Amino acid sequence: MIPVTLHQLRVFQTVACHGSFTRAAEELFITQPTVSAQVKQLAQVVGMPLFEQIGKELYLTSVGRELFATCQEIFEQLDRFQMIVADLKGTKQGKLRLAVVTTAKYFVPRILGYFCQQYPQVDVALEVTNHQNITRRMLENQDDLYILSQPPEDILLCNEYLMDNPLVVVANKNHPLAAKRNIPIKSLNNEAFIMREKGSSTRQAVQQLFAKYKIVLKMRLELGSNEAIKQAIAGGLGISVLSEHTLYCKSSELELTTLDVQGFPIQRQWYISYLDGKQLSVIAQAFLKYIQEYTQKIGIISCPVASFVYNRRGEK
Ligand code: PGA
């Protein structure tokens, strides 16, 4: 049995998560020399280096990666045990780790707020990122639950339907096509297009549809944020395809509209997913049930900037 303490493992795990001794020290409220000393002692016990520094970047060695995976399991088990104890005492207490794609940030924080009002002793860690990063987090078993549109097929997952997530063509209100109906998709051939970054599944869905109709996009700009894209459209830089849900927040102030283009909306659905075989904590189970019940209650989606209305199944 390797003589390590839980504290050493926690320090190591935090350094590995942030790729930085300084940030780990800040998070754990201890000094950086203490962090370094703990990691050094751990490496001595293991008998091999856990990190390697290349330039300014800190990387896990292969044994470091193994230890990191072990730490994730150990702390997950301990968290789960703590939650079971709290549950037996009649309270829900502990941490919920959630990672969601960028389009889901328009509804998940609000639902989390309601959930936390009901369970005030629950702490939440919410990561908002693109599809590619969510996939990486899944492979590293970093979170309890994931919300995304296109659950990866090469990872064994349990996927539960949550809501429809139609992708629509968004343009400036003064765009010449704004007043037209049933616009042929070929008309987009000549439009300056603002695209999400590589690794975004919105981008992938757009590229697939345009490839199907042989549309050659004039990509004017590539941006890693839906909000930045909305600002660029408002500034007249071009059009884009975004989740309709991104248009709920103050979009009317941004002078945006949706274009009625053939082939749109691209029908997508959000799923809440977790790794197959993962033992969900009491809190993760409670949240899963809560969000499913909540989204089932939501009826017609009426987009404030659209000139037409979609129902829950994304039909006009
Ligand atoms: P994205 O994902 O943030 O990677 O574009 C959007 C989605 O899955 O709905």
Coordinates of C-alpha atoms and ligand atoms in Angstrom, one line a residue:
M1 CA 0.0 0.0 0.0
I2 CA 1.5 3.3 -1.1
P3 CA 1.7 5.7 2.0
V4 CA 0.0 8.8 0.6
T5 CA -2.4 11.1 2.3
L6 CA -5.8 12.3 0.9
H7 CA -4.5 15.9 1.2
Q8 CA -1.5 15.1 -1.1
L9 CA -3.8 13.5 -3.6
R10 CA -6.2 16.5 -3.5
V11 CA -3.3 18.9 -4.0
F12 CA -2.0 16.8 -7.0
Q13 CA -5.4 16.6 -8.5
T14 CA -5.9 20.4 -8.3
V15 CA -2.5 21.1 -9.9
A16 CA -3.4 18.6 -12.7
C17 CA -6.8 20.2 -13.3
H18 CA -5.4 23.7 -13.6
G19 CA -2.0 22.8 -15.1
S20 CA -0.6 25.3 -12.6
F21 CA 0.9 25.2 -9.1
T22 CA 0.0 28.8 -8.6
R23 CA -3.7 28.4 -9.4
A24 CA -3.9 25.2 -7.3
A25 CA -2.5 27.1 -4.4
E26 CA -5.1 29.8 -4.9
E27 CA -7.9 27.4 -5.1
L28 CA -6.8 25.4 -2.0
F29 CA -5.9 28.5 0.0
I30 CA -2.4 27.3 0.7
T31 CA 1.0 28.7 -0.4
Q32 CA 2.7 27.7 -3.7
P33 CA 5.8 26.2 -1.9
T34 CA 3.4 24.0 0.1
V35 CA 1.8 22.8 -3.1
S36 CA 5.2 22.1 -4.6
A37 CA 6.4 20.2 -1.5
Q38 CA 3.2 18.0 -1.4
V39 CA 3.6 17.1 -5.1
K40 CA 7.3 16.4 -4.6
Q41 CA 6.6 14.1 -1.7
L42 CA 4.0 12.3 -3.6
A43 CA 6.3 11.8 -6.6
Q44 CA 9.0 10.5 -4.2
V45 CA 6.5 7.9 -2.8
V46 CA 5.4 6.9 -6.3
G47 CA 9.1 6.8 -7.4
M48 CA 8.5 8.5 -10.7
P49 CA 7.9 12.2 -11.8
L50 CA 4.2 13.1 -12.0
F51 CA 4.6 16.3 -14.1
E52 CA 7.0 17.6 -16.7
Q53 CA 7.5 21.2 -17.5
I54 CA 7.9 22.0 -21.2
G55 CA 8.5 25.7 -21.8
K56 CA 5.8 27.4 -19.7
E57 CA 3.4 24.5 -19.9
L58 CA 3.0 21.8 -17.2
Y59 CA 2.1 18.3 -18.5
L60 CA 1.2 15.1 -16.7
T61 CA 3.6 12.3 -17.3
S62 CA 2.0 8.9 -18.1
V63 CA 2.1 7.8 -14.5
G64 CA 0.8 11.2 -13.5
R65 CA -2.2 10.6 -15.9
E66 CA -2.8 7.2 -14.2
L67 CA -2.7 8.8 -10.8
F68 CA -5.0 11.6 -11.9
A69 CA -7.6 9.1 -13.1
T70 CA -7.3 7.3 -9.7
C71 CA -7.8 10.5 -7.8
Q72 CA -10.9 11.3 -9.8
E73 CA -12.3 7.9 -8.8
I74 CA -11.3 8.2 -5.1
F75 CA -12.8 11.7 -4.6
E76 CA -15.9 10.8 -6.6
Q77 CA -16.5 7.8 -4.3
L78 CA -15.9 9.9 -1.2
D79 CA -18.2 12.7 -2.5
R80 CA -20.9 10.1 -3.2
F81 CA -20.5 8.6 0.3
Q82 CA -20.9 12.1 1.9
M83 CA -24.0 12.6 -0.1
I84 CA -25.5 9.3 0.9
V85 CA -24.8 10.2 4.6
A86 CA -26.5 13.6 4.1
D87 CA -29.4 11.9 2.3
L88 CA -29.8 9.4 5.2
K89 CA -29.9 12.4 7.6
G90 CA -32.7 13.8 5.5
T91 CA -30.9 16.6 3.7
K92 CA -29.4 16.8 0.2
Q93 CA -25.9 18.1 0.4
G94 CA -22.8 17.9 -1.7
K95 CA -21.5 18.9 -5.2
L96 CA -23.1 18.6 -8.6
R97 CA -20.7 18.7 -11.5
L98 CA -22.3 19.7 -14.8
A99 CA -20.8 20.4 -18.2
V100 CA -22.9 21.8 -20.9
V101 CA -22.5 23.0 -24.5
T102 CA -22.5 26.7 -25.2
T103 CA -26.1 26.8 -26.5
A104 CA -27.4 25.2 -23.3
K105 CA -26.1 28.1 -21.2
Y106 CA -29.3 30.0 -22.1
F107 CA -31.5 27.8 -20.0
V108 CA -29.4 25.6 -17.7
P109 CA -28.3 28.3 -15.2
R110 CA -31.9 29.3 -14.6
I111 CA -33.0 25.7 -13.9
L112 CA -29.9 25.3 -11.7
G113 CA -31.0 28.4 -9.8
Y114 CA -34.5 26.9 -9.1
F115 CA -32.9 23.6 -8.2
C116 CA -30.6 25.2 -5.7
Q117 CA -33.4 27.1 -4.1
Q118 CA -35.0 23.8 -3.4
Y119 CA -31.7 22.2 -2.2
P120 CA -29.7 25.1 -0.7
Q121 CA -26.9 22.9 0.6
V122 CA -25.9 21.8 -2.9
D123 CA -22.8 23.3 -4.5
V124 CA -22.6 23.4 -8.3
A125 CA -19.7 23.4 -10.6
L126 CA -21.0 24.3 -14.1
E127 CA -18.6 24.2 -17.1
V128 CA -19.8 25.8 -20.4
T129 CA -17.8 24.8 -23.4
N130 CA -18.1 23.4 -26.9
H131 CA -18.8 19.9 -28.1
Q132 CA -15.2 18.8 -28.5
N133 CA -14.3 19.8 -25.0
I134 CA -17.4 18.1 -23.5
T135 CA -16.3 14.9 -25.3
R136 CA -12.8 15.2 -23.7
R137 CA -14.4 15.8 -20.3
M138 CA -16.5 12.7 -20.8
L139 CA -13.4 10.6 -21.6
E140 CA -11.8 11.9 -18.4
N141 CA -14.9 11.3 -16.4
Q142 CA -14.8 14.8 -15.1
D143 CA -18.5 15.5 -14.4
D144 CA -21.7 13.9 -13.2
L145 CA -23.9 15.0 -16.1
Y146 CA -23.5 16.5 -19.6
I147 CA -26.0 18.5 -21.7
L148 CA -25.3 18.5 -25.4
S149 CA -27.0 18.1 -28.8
Q150 CA -25.1 15.3 -30.5
P151 CA -23.9 12.8 -27.9
P152 CA -20.8 11.1 -29.2
E153 CA -21.4 7.6 -30.5
D154 CA -18.0 6.3 -29.7
I155 CA -18.4 6.8 -25.9
L156 CA -20.8 4.5 -24.0
L157 CA -23.4 6.8 -22.6
C158 CA -26.9 6.9 -21.3
N159 CA -28.7 9.7 -23.1
E160 CA -32.1 11.2 -22.1
Y161 CA -34.0 13.6 -24.3
L162 CA -34.4 17.0 -22.9
M163 CA -35.6 19.6 -25.4
D164 CA -35.5 20.5 -29.0
N165 CA -32.7 22.8 -30.1
P166 CA -33.5 24.2 -33.6
L167 CA -30.7 26.0 -35.4
V168 CA -31.9 29.0 -37.4
V169 CA -30.4 31.5 -39.8
V170 CA -29.7 34.8 -38.0
A171 CA -29.3 38.1 -39.8
N172 CA -29.3 41.8 -39.2
K173 CA -32.9 43.2 -39.2
N174 CA -32.0 45.4 -42.2
H175 CA -30.8 42.4 -44.2
P176 CA -32.3 42.5 -47.8
L177 CA -33.6 38.9 -47.3
A178 CA -35.3 39.7 -43.9
A179 CA -38.7 40.4 -45.4
K180 CA -38.6 37.4 -47.8
R181 CA -40.3 34.0 -47.2
N182 CA -39.3 30.5 -48.2
I183 CA -35.8 31.7 -49.3
P184 CA -34.0 29.1 -51.5
I185 CA -31.0 27.8 -49.6
K186 CA -28.8 28.5 -52.7
S187 CA -29.3 32.3 -52.0
L188 CA -26.9 31.8 -49.1
N189 CA -24.1 31.2 -51.6
N190 CA -23.3 34.9 -51.8
E191 CA -23.7 35.8 -48.1
A192 CA -20.8 36.7 -45.9
F193 CA -20.9 34.0 -43.1
I194 CA -19.8 34.1 -39.5
M195 CA -19.0 30.6 -38.3
R196 CA -18.4 29.1 -34.9
E197 CA -14.9 27.7 -34.0
K198 CA -13.6 24.2 -34.9
G199 CA -14.8 21.7 -32.3
S200 CA -18.3 23.3 -32.2
S201 CA -21.1 21.0 -33.0
T202 CA -23.2 23.9 -34.3
R203 CA -20.5 24.4 -36.9
Q204 CA -20.5 20.7 -37.8
A205 CA -24.3 20.7 -38.3
V206 CA -24.1 23.8 -40.5
Q207 CA -21.3 22.4 -42.6
Q208 CA -23.2 19.1 -43.1
L209 CA -26.3 20.8 -44.3
F210 CA -24.4 23.2 -46.6
A211 CA -22.4 20.3 -48.0
K212 CA -25.6 18.4 -48.8
Y213 CA -26.9 21.4 -50.8
K214 CA -23.5 22.2 -52.3
I215 CA -23.4 25.6 -50.8
V216 CA -19.9 27.1 -50.8
L217 CA -19.8 29.5 -47.8
K218 CA -17.9 32.7 -47.9
M219 CA -16.6 32.5 -44.4
R220 CA -15.9 36.0 -43.3
L221 CA -15.2 35.4 -39.6
E222 CA -14.7 32.6 -37.2
L223 CA -15.8 33.2 -33.6
G224 CA -15.8 31.0 -30.5
S225 CA -18.9 32.5 -28.9
N226 CA -22.5 32.7 -29.8
E227 CA -22.7 36.1 -28.1
A228 CA -19.8 37.4 -30.1
I229 CA -21.5 36.2 -33.3
K230 CA -24.7 38.0 -32.4
Q231 CA -22.7 41.2 -31.9
A232 CA -20.9 40.7 -35.3
I233 CA -24.3 40.2 -37.0
A234 CA -25.7 43.3 -35.4
G235 CA -22.6 45.2 -36.6
G236 CA -23.3 44.1 -40.2
L237 CA -20.4 41.6 -40.6
G238 CA -22.6 38.9 -42.1
I239 CA -25.2 36.2 -41.3
S240 CA -24.8 33.0 -39.2
V241 CA -26.6 29.9 -38.0
L242 CA -27.2 29.7 -34.3
S243 CA -29.4 27.9 -31.9
E244 CA -32.7 29.7 -31.6
H245 CA -32.3 29.7 -27.9
T246 CA -29.4 32.1 -28.2
L247 CA -31.8 34.7 -29.3
Y248 CA -33.8 34.9 -26.1
C249 CA -31.5 37.3 -24.2
K250 CA -31.9 40.9 -25.2
S251 CA -31.6 40.0 -28.9
S252 CA -34.4 42.4 -29.9
E253 CA -32.2 45.2 -28.7
L254 CA -29.5 43.9 -31.0
E255 CA -31.5 44.4 -34.2
L256 CA -31.4 40.7 -35.2
T257 CA -33.9 38.6 -37.1
T258 CA -34.2 35.1 -38.3
L259 CA -34.3 34.3 -42.1
D260 CA -37.0 32.0 -43.4
V261 CA -34.6 29.8 -45.4
Q262 CA -35.5 26.4 -47.0
G263 CA -34.0 23.5 -45.0
F264 CA -34.1 25.4 -41.8
P265 CA -34.4 25.1 -38.9
I266 CA -31.9 22.3 -38.6
Q267 CA -33.7 20.0 -36.2
R268 CA -31.5 19.1 -33.2
Q269 CA -32.3 17.9 -29.7
W270 CA -30.6 18.4 -26.4
Y271 CA -29.8 15.4 -24.3
I272 CA -28.8 15.0 -20.8
S273 CA -26.1 12.3 -20.7
Y274 CA -23.9 10.4 -18.3
L275 CA -21.3 7.7 -18.7
D276 CA -22.8 4.3 -19.0
G277 CA -22.2 2.4 -15.7
K278 CA -21.5 5.6 -13.7
Q279 CA -23.1 5.5 -10.3
L280 CA -24.9 8.8 -10.2
S281 CA -24.7 10.6 -6.8
V282 CA -27.9 11.3 -4.9
I283 CA -27.7 14.9 -6.0
A284 CA -27.0 14.1 -9.7
Q285 CA -30.1 11.8 -9.7
A286 CA -32.2 14.6 -8.1
F287 CA -31.0 17.1 -10.7
L288 CA -31.6 14.7 -13.6
K289 CA -35.2 14.2 -12.4
Y290 CA -35.7 17.9 -11.7
I291 CA -34.5 19.1 -15.2
Q292 CA -36.5 16.4 -17.0
E293 CA -39.7 17.4 -15.2
Y294 CA -38.9 21.1 -15.8
T295 CA -38.3 20.8 -19.5
Q296 CA -41.4 18.6 -20.0
K297 CA -43.5 21.5 -18.6
I298 CA -42.1 24.0 -21.3
G299 CA -44.6 24.2 -24.1
I300 CA -44.4 26.4 -27.2
I301 CA -41.2 28.2 -28.0
S302 CA -41.9 31.6 -29.2
C303 CA -38.7 33.4 -30.4
P304 CA -38.8 37.2 -29.7
V305 CA -36.9 38.0 -32.9
A306 CA -38.4 35.5 -35.2
S307 CA -41.2 36.4 -37.6
F308 CA -42.6 32.9 -37.1
V309 CA -43.0 30.6 -34.2
Y310 CA -41.7 27.0 -33.7
N311 CA -43.4 24.5 -31.6
R312 CA -41.6 22.1 -29.2
R313 CA -40.7 19.9 -32.1
G314 CA -39.1 22.8 -34.0
E315 CA -41.8 22.9 -36.7
K316 CA -42.9 26.3 -38.1
Ligands
PGA1 P1 -21.4 23.8 -29.6 O1 -22.6 22.8 -29.3 O2 -21.3 24.7 -28.5 O3 -20.3 22.8 -29.7 O4 -21.7 24.4 -31.0 C1 -23.9 23.2 -29.5 C2 -24.9 22.0 -29.2 O5 -24.4 20.8 -29.1 O6 -26.0 22.3 -29.2

